[in-house]
mmCIF file with all atom_site columns, N, CA and C in Angstrom:
data_model
loop_
_atom_site.group_PDB
_atom_site.id
_atom_site.type_symbol
_atom_site.label_atom_id
_atom_site.label_alt_id
_atom_site.label_comp_id
_atom_site.label_asym_id
_atom_site.label_entity_id
_atom_site.label_seq_id
_atom_site.pdbx_PDB_ins_code
_atom_site.Cartn_x
_atom_site.Cartn_y
_atom_site.Cartn_z
_atom_site.occupancy
_atom_site.B_iso_or_equiv
_atom_site.pdbx_formal_charge
_atom_site.auth_seq_id
_atom_site.auth_comp_id
_atom_site.auth_asym_id
_atom_site.auth_atom_id
_atom_site.pdbx_PDB_model_num
ATOM 1   N N  . MET A 1 1  ? 84.133 54.761 153.821 1.00 0.00 ? 9  MET A N  1
ATOM 2   C CA . MET A 1 1  ? 83.208 54.144 152.857 1.00 0.00 ? 9  MET A CA 1
ATOM 3   C C  . MET A 1 1  ? 81.862 54.874 152.881 1.00 0.00 ? 9  MET A C  1
ATOM 4   N N  . LYS A 1 2  ? 81.362 55.159 154.092 1.00 0.00 ? 10 LYS A N  1
ATOM 5   C CA . LYS A 1 2  ? 80.058 55.820 154.191 1.00 0.00 ? 10 LYS A CA 1
ATOM 6   C C  . LYS A 1 2  ? 80.115 57.230 153.599 1.00 0.00 ? 10 LYS A C  1
ATOM 7   N N  . ALA A 1 3  ? 81.220 57.943 153.859 1.00 0.00 ? 11 ALA A N  1
ATOM 8   C CA . ALA A 1 3  ? 81.356 59.300 153.338 1.00 0.00 ? 11 ALA A CA 1
ATOM 9   C C  . ALA A 1 3  ? 81.386 59.282 151.811 1.00 0.00 ? 11 ALA A C  1
ATOM 10  N N  . LYS A 1 4  ? 82.077 58.287 151.231 1.00 0.00 ? 12 LYS A N  1
ATOM 11  C CA . LYS A 1 4  ? 82.147 58.184 149.778 1.00 0.00 ? 12 LYS A CA 1
ATOM 12  C C  . LYS A 1 4  ? 80.763 57.941 149.186 1.00 0.00 ? 12 LYS A C  1
ATOM 13  N N  . THR A 1 5  ? 79.980 57.101 149.825 1.00 0.00 ? 13 THR A N  1
ATOM 14  C CA . THR A 1 5  ? 78.631 56.805 149.332 1.00 0.00 ? 13 THR A CA 1
ATOM 15  C C  . THR A 1 5  ? 77.777 58.065 149.337 1.00 0.00 ? 13 THR A C  1
ATOM 16  N N  . SER A 1 6  ? 77.793 58.812 150.457 1.00 0.00 ? 14 SER A N  1
ATOM 17  C CA . SER A 1 6  ? 76.965 60.016 150.534 1.00 0.00 ? 14 SER A CA 1
ATOM 18  C C  . SER A 1 6  ? 77.454 61.062 149.523 1.00 0.00 ? 14 SER A C  1
ATOM 19  N N  . ASN A 1 7  ? 78.779 61.113 149.307 1.00 0.00 ? 15 ASN A N  1
ATOM 20  C CA . ASN A 1 7  ? 79.327 62.043 148.328 1.00 0.00 ? 15 ASN A CA 1
ATOM 21  C C  . ASN A 1 7  ? 78.834 61.680 146.930 1.00 0.00 ? 15 ASN A C  1
ATOM 22  N N  . THR A 1 8  ? 78.825 60.390 146.612 1.00 0.00 ? 16 THR A N  1
ATOM 23  C CA . THR A 1 8  ? 78.333 59.931 145.306 1.00 0.00 ? 16 THR A CA 1
ATOM 24  C C  . THR A 1 8  ? 76.861 60.290 145.149 1.00 0.00 ? 16 THR A C  1
ATOM 25  N N  . VAL A 1 9  ? 76.079 60.067 146.198 1.00 0.00 ? 17 VAL A N  1
ATOM 26  C CA . VAL A 1 9  ? 74.648 60.389 146.146 1.00 0.00 ? 17 VAL A CA 1
ATOM 27  C C  . VAL A 1 9  ? 74.462 61.887 145.924 1.00 0.00 ? 17 VAL A C  1
ATOM 28  N N  . ARG A 1 10 ? 75.270 62.693 146.600 1.00 0.00 ? 18 ARG A N  1
ATOM 29  C CA . ARG A 1 10 ? 75.188 64.142 146.436 1.00 0.00 ? 18 ARG A CA 1
ATOM 30  C C  . ARG A 1 10 ? 75.490 64.541 144.997 1.00 0.00 ? 18 ARG A C  1
ATOM 31  N N  . TRP A 1 11 ? 76.530 63.937 144.413 1.00 0.00 ? 19 TRP A N  1
ATOM 32  C CA . TRP A 1 11 ? 76.869 64.251 143.016 1.00 0.00 ? 19 TRP A CA 1
ATOM 33  C C  . TRP A 1 11 ? 75.746 63.824 142.081 1.00 0.00 ? 19 TRP A C  1
ATOM 34  N N  . ILE A 1 12 ? 75.136 62.672 142.339 1.00 0.00 ? 20 ILE A N  1
ATOM 35  C CA . ILE A 1 12 ? 74.008 62.220 141.509 1.00 0.00 ? 20 ILE A CA 1
ATOM 36  C C  . ILE A 1 12 ? 72.877 63.248 141.592 1.00 0.00 ? 20 ILE A C  1
ATOM 37  N N  . HIS A 1 13 ? 72.596 63.761 142.778 1.00 0.00 ? 21 HIS A N  1
ATOM 38  C CA . HIS A 1 13 ? 71.544 64.763 142.936 1.00 0.00 ? 21 HIS A CA 1
ATOM 39  C C  . HIS A 1 13 ? 71.890 66.042 142.190 1.00 0.00 ? 21 HIS A C  1
ATOM 40  N N  . ILE A 1 14 ? 73.159 66.469 142.276 1.00 0.00 ? 22 ILE A N  1
ATOM 41  C CA . ILE A 1 14 ? 73.572 67.696 141.585 1.00 0.00 ? 22 ILE A CA 1
ATOM 42  C C  . ILE A 1 14 ? 73.416 67.533 140.077 1.00 0.00 ? 22 ILE A C  1
ATOM 43  N N  . VAL A 1 15 ? 73.891 66.411 139.554 1.00 0.00 ? 23 VAL A N  1
ATOM 44  C CA . VAL A 1 15 ? 73.798 66.155 138.115 1.00 0.00 ? 23 VAL A CA 1
ATOM 45  C C  . VAL A 1 15 ? 72.338 66.085 137.680 1.00 0.00 ? 23 VAL A C  1
ATOM 46  N N  . ALA A 1 16 ? 71.506 65.420 138.470 1.00 0.00 ? 24 ALA A N  1
ATOM 47  C CA . ALA A 1 16 ? 70.081 65.311 138.130 1.00 0.00 ? 24 ALA A CA 1
ATOM 48  C C  . ALA A 1 16 ? 69.419 66.686 138.122 1.00 0.00 ? 24 ALA A C  1
ATOM 49  N N  . ALA A 1 17 ? 69.744 67.520 139.097 1.00 0.00 ? 25 ALA A N  1
ATOM 50  C CA . ALA A 1 17 ? 69.150 68.859 139.162 1.00 0.00 ? 25 ALA A CA 1
ATOM 51  C C  . ALA A 1 17 ? 69.579 69.703 137.969 1.00 0.00 ? 25 ALA A C  1
ATOM 52  N N  . ILE A 1 18 ? 70.885 69.645 137.616 1.00 0.00 ? 26 ILE A N  1
ATOM 53  C CA . ILE A 1 18 ? 71.388 70.427 136.484 1.00 0.00 ? 26 ILE A CA 1
ATOM 54  C C  . ILE A 1 18 ? 70.752 69.960 135.181 1.00 0.00 ? 26 ILE A C  1
ATOM 55  N N  . SER A 1 19 ? 70.682 68.640 134.986 1.00 0.00 ? 27 SER A N  1
ATOM 56  C CA . SER A 1 19 ? 70.089 68.115 133.755 1.00 0.00 ? 27 SER A CA 1
ATOM 57  C C  . SER A 1 19 ? 68.609 68.472 133.672 1.00 0.00 ? 27 SER A C  1
ATOM 58  N N  . LEU A 1 20 ? 67.900 68.433 134.805 1.00 0.00 ? 28 LEU A N  1
ATOM 59  C CA . LEU A 1 20 ? 66.488 68.815 134.827 1.00 0.00 ? 28 LEU A CA 1
ATOM 60  C C  . LEU A 1 20 ? 66.325 70.282 134.435 1.00 0.00 ? 28 LEU A C  1
ATOM 61  N N  . LEU A 1 21 ? 67.214 71.136 134.964 1.00 0.00 ? 29 LEU A N  1
ATOM 62  C CA . LEU A 1 21 ? 67.173 72.557 134.644 1.00 0.00 ? 29 LEU A CA 1
ATOM 63  C C  . LEU A 1 21 ? 67.423 72.789 133.160 1.00 0.00 ? 29 LEU A C  1
ATOM 64  N N  . ILE A 1 22 ? 68.421 72.092 132.598 1.00 0.00 ? 30 ILE A N  1
ATOM 65  C CA . ILE A 1 22 ? 68.736 72.226 131.171 1.00 0.00 ? 30 ILE A CA 1
ATOM 66  C C  . ILE A 1 22 ? 67.540 71.790 130.324 1.00 0.00 ? 30 ILE A C  1
ATOM 67  N N  . VAL A 1 23 ? 66.941 70.652 130.675 1.00 0.00 ? 31 VAL A N  1
ATOM 68  C CA . VAL A 1 23 ? 65.779 70.158 129.923 1.00 0.00 ? 31 VAL A CA 1
ATOM 69  C C  . VAL A 1 23 ? 64.633 71.165 130.002 1.00 0.00 ? 31 VAL A C  1
ATOM 70  N N  . PHE A 1 24 ? 64.409 71.724 131.179 1.00 0.00 ? 32 PHE A N  1
ATOM 71  C CA . PHE A 1 24 ? 63.335 72.695 131.370 1.00 0.00 ? 32 PHE A CA 1
ATOM 72  C C  . PHE A 1 24 ? 63.566 73.937 130.505 1.00 0.00 ? 32 PHE A C  1
ATOM 73  N N  . ILE A 1 25 ? 64.817 74.451 130.493 1.00 0.00 ? 33 ILE A N  1
ATOM 74  C CA . ILE A 1 25 ? 65.148 75.637 129.689 1.00 0.00 ? 33 ILE A CA 1
ATOM 75  C C  . ILE A 1 25 ? 64.978 75.331 128.204 1.00 0.00 ? 33 ILE A C  1
ATOM 76  N N  . LEU A 1 26 ? 65.503 74.194 127.759 1.00 0.00 ? 34 LEU A N  1
ATOM 77  C CA . LEU A 1 26 ? 65.392 73.833 126.342 1.00 0.00 ? 34 LEU A CA 1
ATOM 78  C C  . LEU A 1 26 ? 63.931 73.659 125.941 1.00 0.00 ? 34 LEU A C  1
ATOM 79  N N  . TYR A 1 27 ? 63.134 73.068 126.800 1.00 0.00 ? 35 TYR A N  1
ATOM 80  C CA . TYR A 1 27 ? 61.717 72.855 126.516 1.00 0.00 ? 35 TYR A CA 1
ATOM 81  C C  . TYR A 1 27 ? 61.015 74.202 126.317 1.00 0.00 ? 35 TYR A C  1
ATOM 82  N N  . ASN A 1 28 ? 61.350 75.163 127.193 1.00 0.00 ? 36 ASN A N  1
ATOM 83  C CA . ASN A 1 28 ? 60.764 76.500 127.064 1.00 0.00 ? 36 ASN A CA 1
ATOM 84  C C  . ASN A 1 28 ? 61.243 77.194 125.791 1.00 0.00 ? 36 ASN A C  1
ATOM 85  N N  . GLN A 1 29 ? 62.504 77.028 125.428 1.00 0.00 ? 37 GLN A N  1
ATOM 86  C CA . GLN A 1 29 ? 63.049 77.682 124.234 1.00 0.00 ? 37 GLN A CA 1
ATOM 87  C C  . GLN A 1 29 ? 62.443 77.105 122.964 1.00 0.00 ? 37 GLN A C  1
ATOM 88  N N  . LEU A 1 30 ? 62.332 75.783 122.908 1.00 0.00 ? 38 LEU A N  1
ATOM 89  C CA . LEU A 1 30 ? 61.924 75.131 121.666 1.00 0.00 ? 38 LEU A CA 1
ATOM 90  C C  . LEU A 1 30 ? 60.428 75.282 121.397 1.00 0.00 ? 38 LEU A C  1
ATOM 91  N N  . GLN A 1 31 ? 59.612 75.144 122.441 1.00 0.00 ? 39 GLN A N  1
ATOM 92  C CA . GLN A 1 31 ? 58.162 75.114 122.231 1.00 0.00 ? 39 GLN A CA 1
ATOM 93  C C  . GLN A 1 31 ? 57.479 76.149 123.119 1.00 0.00 ? 39 GLN A C  1
ATOM 94  N N  . PHE A 1 32 ? 57.895 77.392 122.981 1.00 0.00 ? 40 PHE A N  1
ATOM 95  C CA . PHE A 1 32 ? 57.393 78.412 123.902 1.00 0.00 ? 40 PHE A CA 1
ATOM 96  C C  . PHE A 1 32 ? 55.892 78.612 123.742 1.00 0.00 ? 40 PHE A C  1
ATOM 97  N N  . GLU A 1 33 ? 55.407 78.671 122.507 1.00 0.00 ? 41 GLU A N  1
ATOM 98  C CA . GLU A 1 33 ? 53.979 78.895 122.279 1.00 0.00 ? 41 GLU A CA 1
ATOM 99  C C  . GLU A 1 33 ? 53.150 77.698 122.748 1.00 0.00 ? 41 GLU A C  1
ATOM 100 N N  . ALA A 1 34 ? 53.670 76.491 122.514 1.00 0.00 ? 42 ALA A N  1
ATOM 101 C CA . ALA A 1 34 ? 52.925 75.292 122.905 1.00 0.00 ? 42 ALA A CA 1
ATOM 102 C C  . ALA A 1 34 ? 52.931 75.114 124.427 1.00 0.00 ? 42 ALA A C  1
ATOM 103 N N  . VAL A 1 35 ? 53.976 75.601 125.080 1.00 0.00 ? 43 VAL A N  1
ATOM 104 C CA . VAL A 1 35 ? 54.136 75.374 126.520 1.00 0.00 ? 43 VAL A CA 1
ATOM 105 C C  . VAL A 1 35 ? 53.302 76.356 127.337 1.00 0.00 ? 43 VAL A C  1
ATOM 106 N N  . ARG A 1 36 ? 52.974 77.501 126.747 1.00 0.00 ? 44 ARG A N  1
ATOM 107 C CA . ARG A 1 36 ? 52.353 78.579 127.510 1.00 0.00 ? 44 ARG A CA 1
ATOM 108 C C  . ARG A 1 36 ? 51.207 78.127 128.434 1.00 0.00 ? 44 ARG A C  1
ATOM 109 N N  . PRO A 1 37 ? 50.263 77.308 127.983 1.00 0.00 ? 45 PRO A N  1
ATOM 110 C CA . PRO A 1 37 ? 49.210 76.864 128.914 1.00 0.00 ? 45 PRO A CA 1
ATOM 111 C C  . PRO A 1 37 ? 49.738 76.013 130.066 1.00 0.00 ? 45 PRO A C  1
ATOM 112 N N  . PHE A 1 38 ? 50.837 75.308 129.807 1.00 0.00 ? 46 PHE A N  1
ATOM 113 C CA . PHE A 1 38 ? 51.370 74.370 130.817 1.00 0.00 ? 46 PHE A CA 1
ATOM 114 C C  . PHE A 1 38 ? 52.535 74.965 131.589 1.00 0.00 ? 46 PHE A C  1
ATOM 115 N N  . GLN A 1 39 ? 52.822 76.253 131.375 1.00 0.00 ? 47 GLN A N  1
ATOM 116 C CA . GLN A 1 39 ? 54.022 76.823 131.976 1.00 0.00 ? 47 GLN A CA 1
ATOM 117 C C  . GLN A 1 39 ? 53.937 76.820 133.503 1.00 0.00 ? 47 GLN A C  1
ATOM 118 N N  . GLY A 1 40 ? 52.770 77.179 134.036 1.00 0.00 ? 48 GLY A N  1
ATOM 119 C CA . GLY A 1 40 ? 52.605 77.156 135.487 1.00 0.00 ? 48 GLY A CA 1
ATOM 120 C C  . GLY A 1 40 ? 52.781 75.755 136.046 1.00 0.00 ? 48 GLY A C  1
ATOM 121 N N  . LEU A 1 41 ? 52.217 74.776 135.353 1.00 0.00 ? 49 LEU A N  1
ATOM 122 C CA . LEU A 1 41 ? 52.349 73.379 135.772 1.00 0.00 ? 49 LEU A CA 1
ATOM 123 C C  . LEU A 1 41 ? 53.813 72.938 135.739 1.00 0.00 ? 49 LEU A C  1
ATOM 124 N N  . ALA A 1 42 ? 54.518 73.331 134.660 1.00 0.00 ? 50 ALA A N  1
ATOM 125 C CA . ALA A 1 42 ? 55.930 72.963 134.537 1.00 0.00 ? 50 ALA A CA 1
ATOM 126 C C  . ALA A 1 42 ? 56.754 73.601 135.655 1.00 0.00 ? 50 ALA A C  1
ATOM 127 N N  . MET A 1 43 ? 56.441 74.855 136.000 1.00 0.00 ? 51 MET A N  1
ATOM 128 C CA . MET A 1 43 ? 57.165 75.534 137.080 1.00 0.00 ? 51 MET A CA 1
ATOM 129 C C  . MET A 1 43 ? 56.922 74.808 138.406 1.00 0.00 ? 51 MET A C  1
ATOM 130 N N  . ILE A 1 44 ? 55.668 74.435 138.660 1.00 0.00 ? 52 ILE A N  1
ATOM 131 C CA . ILE A 1 44 ? 55.331 73.736 139.911 1.00 0.00 ? 52 ILE A CA 1
ATOM 132 C C  . ILE A 1 44 ? 56.049 72.384 139.971 1.00 0.00 ? 52 ILE A C  1
ATOM 133 N N  . LEU A 1 45 ? 56.038 71.651 138.838 1.00 0.00 ? 53 LEU A N  1
ATOM 134 C CA . LEU A 1 45 ? 56.700 70.346 138.799 1.00 0.00 ? 53 LEU A CA 1
ATOM 135 C C  . LEU A 1 45 ? 58.196 70.487 139.025 1.00 0.00 ? 53 LEU A C  1
ATOM 136 N N  . SER A 1 46 ? 58.826 71.506 138.403 1.00 0.00 ? 54 SER A N  1
ATOM 137 C CA . SER A 1 46 ? 60.268 71.693 138.586 1.00 0.00 ? 54 SER A CA 1
ATOM 138 C C  . SER A 1 46 ? 60.574 72.081 140.030 1.00 0.00 ? 54 SER A C  1
ATOM 139 N N  . LEU A 1 47 ? 59.703 72.881 140.642 1.00 0.00 ? 55 LEU A N  1
ATOM 140 C CA . LEU A 1 47 ? 59.887 73.274 142.037 1.00 0.00 ? 55 LEU A CA 1
ATOM 141 C C  . LEU A 1 47 ? 59.807 72.057 142.959 1.00 0.00 ? 55 LEU A C  1
ATOM 142 N N  . ILE A 1 48 ? 58.785 71.215 142.734 1.00 0.00 ? 56 ILE A N  1
ATOM 143 C CA . ILE A 1 48 ? 58.620 70.006 143.543 1.00 0.00 ? 56 ILE A CA 1
ATOM 144 C C  . ILE A 1 48 ? 59.827 69.082 143.378 1.00 0.00 ? 56 ILE A C  1
ATOM 145 N N  . THR A 1 49 ? 60.282 68.930 142.119 1.00 0.00 ? 57 THR A N  1
ATOM 146 C CA . THR A 1 49 ? 61.441 68.078 141.869 1.00 0.00 ? 57 THR A CA 1
ATOM 147 C C  . THR A 1 49 ? 62.680 68.635 142.553 1.00 0.00 ? 57 THR A C  1
ATOM 148 N N  . GLY A 1 50 ? 62.846 69.960 142.501 1.00 0.00 ? 58 GLY A N  1
ATOM 149 C CA . GLY A 1 50 ? 63.980 70.591 143.176 1.00 0.00 ? 58 GLY A CA 1
ATOM 150 C C  . GLY A 1 50 ? 63.956 70.350 144.670 1.00 0.00 ? 58 GLY A C  1
ATOM 151 N N  . ILE A 1 51 ? 62.772 70.441 145.272 1.00 0.00 ? 59 ILE A N  1
ATOM 152 C CA . ILE A 1 51 ? 62.636 70.194 146.716 1.00 0.00 ? 59 ILE A CA 1
ATOM 153 C C  . ILE A 1 51 ? 62.979 68.746 147.031 1.00 0.00 ? 59 ILE A C  1
ATOM 154 N N  . ILE A 1 52 ? 62.471 67.817 146.195 1.00 0.00 ? 60 ILE A N  1
ATOM 155 C CA . ILE A 1 52 ? 62.750 66.393 146.413 1.00 0.00 ? 60 ILE A CA 1
ATOM 156 C C  . ILE A 1 52 ? 64.248 66.123 146.312 1.00 0.00 ? 60 ILE A C  1
ATOM 157 N N  . LEU A 1 53 ? 64.912 66.770 145.332 1.00 0.00 ? 61 LEU A N  1
ATOM 158 C CA . LEU A 1 53 ? 66.349 66.578 145.166 1.00 0.00 ? 61 LEU A CA 1
ATOM 159 C C  . LEU A 1 53 ? 67.123 67.211 146.324 1.00 0.00 ? 61 LEU A C  1
ATOM 160 N N  . ALA A 1 54 ? 66.590 68.262 146.927 1.00 0.00 ? 62 ALA A N  1
ATOM 161 C CA . ALA A 1 54 ? 67.305 68.967 147.997 1.00 0.00 ? 62 ALA A CA 1
ATOM 162 C C  . ALA A 1 54 ? 67.139 68.301 149.362 1.00 0.00 ? 62 ALA A C  1
ATOM 163 N N  . ILE A 1 55 ? 66.096 67.482 149.535 1.00 0.00 ? 63 ILE A N  1
ATOM 164 C CA . ILE A 1 55 ? 65.802 66.894 150.860 1.00 0.00 ? 63 ILE A CA 1
ATOM 165 C C  . ILE A 1 55 ? 66.995 66.117 151.431 1.00 0.00 ? 63 ILE A C  1
ATOM 166 N N  . PRO A 1 56 ? 67.642 65.198 150.690 1.00 0.00 ? 64 PRO A N  1
ATOM 167 C CA . PRO A 1 56 ? 68.766 64.447 151.295 1.00 0.00 ? 64 PRO A CA 1
ATOM 168 C C  . PRO A 1 56 ? 69.906 65.359 151.727 1.00 0.00 ? 64 PRO A C  1
ATOM 169 N N  . PHE A 1 57 ? 70.192 66.391 150.913 1.00 0.00 ? 65 PHE A N  1
ATOM 170 C CA . PHE A 1 57 ? 71.268 67.325 151.251 1.00 0.00 ? 65 PHE A CA 1
ATOM 171 C C  . PHE A 1 57 ? 70.936 68.089 152.526 1.00 0.00 ? 65 PHE A C  1
ATOM 172 N N  . ILE A 1 58 ? 69.691 68.573 152.633 1.00 0.00 ? 66 ILE A N  1
ATOM 173 C CA . ILE A 1 58 ? 69.259 69.319 153.823 1.00 0.00 ? 66 ILE A CA 1
ATOM 174 C C  . ILE A 1 58 ? 69.316 68.425 155.054 1.00 0.00 ? 66 ILE A C  1
ATOM 175 N N  . ARG A 1 59 ? 68.865 67.171 154.916 1.00 0.00 ? 67 ARG A N  1
ATOM 176 C CA . ARG A 1 59 ? 68.897 66.249 156.059 1.00 0.00 ? 67 ARG A CA 1
ATOM 177 C C  . ARG A 1 59 ? 70.328 65.993 156.514 1.00 0.00 ? 67 ARG A C  1
ATOM 178 N N  . GLY A 1 60 ? 71.243 65.833 155.549 1.00 0.00 ? 68 GLY A N  1
ATOM 179 C CA . GLY A 1 60 ? 72.648 65.626 155.898 1.00 0.00 ? 68 GLY A CA 1
ATOM 180 C C  . GLY A 1 60 ? 73.222 66.829 156.615 1.00 0.00 ? 68 GLY A C  1
ATOM 181 N N  . GLN A 1 61 ? 72.909 68.030 156.132 1.00 0.00 ? 69 GLN A N  1
ATOM 182 C CA . GLN A 1 61 ? 73.404 69.250 156.777 1.00 0.00 ? 69 GLN A CA 1
ATOM 183 C C  . GLN A 1 61 ? 72.850 69.364 158.197 1.00 0.00 ? 69 GLN A C  1
ATOM 184 N N  . TRP A 1 62 ? 71.561 69.059 158.363 1.00 0.00 ? 70 TRP A N  1
ATOM 185 C CA . TRP A 1 62 ? 70.926 69.153 159.676 1.00 0.00 ? 70 TRP A CA 1
ATOM 186 C C  . TRP A 1 62 ? 71.563 68.171 160.649 1.00 0.00 ? 70 TRP A C  1
ATOM 187 N N  . ARG A 1 63 ? 71.852 66.945 160.157 1.00 0.00 ? 71 ARG A N  1
ATOM 188 C CA . ARG A 1 63 ? 72.484 65.931 161.003 1.00 0.00 ? 71 ARG A CA 1
ATOM 189 C C  . ARG A 1 63 ? 73.859 66.403 161.460 1.00 0.00 ? 71 ARG A C  1
ATOM 190 N N  . SER A 1 64 ? 74.661 66.943 160.526 1.00 0.00 ? 72 SER A N  1
ATOM 191 C CA . SER A 1 64 ? 76.000 67.399 160.889 1.00 0.00 ? 72 SER A CA 1
ATOM 192 C C  . SER A 1 64 ? 75.904 68.584 161.851 1.00 0.00 ? 72 SER A C  1
ATOM 193 N N  . PHE A 1 65 ? 74.927 69.461 161.658 1.00 0.00 ? 73 PHE A N  1
ATOM 194 C CA . PHE A 1 65 ? 74.736 70.605 162.553 1.00 0.00 ? 73 PHE A CA 1
ATOM 195 C C  . PHE A 1 65 ? 74.390 70.137 163.961 1.00 0.00 ? 73 PHE A C  1
ATOM 196 N N  . GLN A 1 66 ? 73.488 69.158 164.062 1.00 0.00 ? 74 GLN A N  1
ATOM 197 C CA . GLN A 1 66 ? 73.115 68.636 165.381 1.00 0.00 ? 74 GLN A CA 1
ATOM 198 C C  . GLN A 1 66 ? 74.301 67.942 166.051 1.00 0.00 ? 74 GLN A C  1
ATOM 199 N N  . ARG A 1 67 ? 75.111 67.226 165.247 1.00 0.00 ? 75 ARG A N  1
ATOM 200 C CA . ARG A 1 67 ? 76.277 66.561 165.800 1.00 0.00 ? 75 ARG A CA 1
ATOM 201 C C  . ARG A 1 67 ? 77.240 67.587 166.385 1.00 0.00 ? 75 ARG A C  1
ATOM 202 N N  . LYS A 1 68 ? 77.470 68.689 165.654 1.00 0.00 ? 76 LYS A N  1
ATOM 203 C CA . LYS A 1 68 ? 78.358 69.741 166.143 1.00 0.00 ? 76 LYS A CA 1
ATOM 204 C C  . LYS A 1 68 ? 77.810 70.367 167.416 1.00 0.00 ? 76 LYS A C  1
ATOM 205 N N  . ARG A 1 69 ? 76.500 70.598 167.447 1.00 0.00 ? 77 ARG A N  1
ATOM 206 C CA . ARG A 1 69 ? 75.871 71.236 168.605 1.00 0.00 ? 77 ARG A CA 1
ATOM 207 C C  . ARG A 1 69 ? 75.956 70.330 169.835 1.00 0.00 ? 77 ARG A C  1
ATOM 208 N N  . ASN A 1 70 ? 75.788 69.024 169.625 1.00 0.00 ? 78 ASN A N  1
ATOM 209 C CA . ASN A 1 70 ? 75.847 68.091 170.746 1.00 0.00 ? 78 ASN A CA 1
ATOM 210 C C  . ASN A 1 70 ? 77.262 67.977 171.305 1.00 0.00 ? 78 ASN A C  1
ATOM 211 N N  . LYS A 1 71 ? 78.267 68.069 170.413 1.00 0.00 ? 79 LYS A N  1
ATOM 212 C CA . LYS A 1 71 ? 79.657 67.996 170.877 1.00 0.00 ? 79 LYS A CA 1
ATOM 213 C C  . LYS A 1 71 ? 80.012 69.236 171.689 1.00 0.00 ? 79 LYS A C  1
ATOM 214 N N  . GLY A 1 72 ? 79.651 70.412 171.169 1.00 0.00 ? 80 GLY A N  1
ATOM 215 C CA . GLY A 1 72 ? 80.033 71.676 171.810 1.00 0.00 ? 80 GLY A CA 1
ATOM 216 C C  . GLY A 1 72 ? 79.150 71.958 172.993 1.00 0.00 ? 80 GLY A C  1
#
């Protein structure tokens, strides 16, 4: 049950990251001239969002790595 929950959370994160990337690309394509002043801000926001989305995955990997190290 616990593994299924974490797997679902991981899929939600993957889908959210992909959809965010698609929205970011479309936003740049559609309004390139209007976005130019905000492009740096948009890049920073997407980077921060990517880091936030990656944190649970990294924590899970670190936990499994520590578990393996403690066993061996």
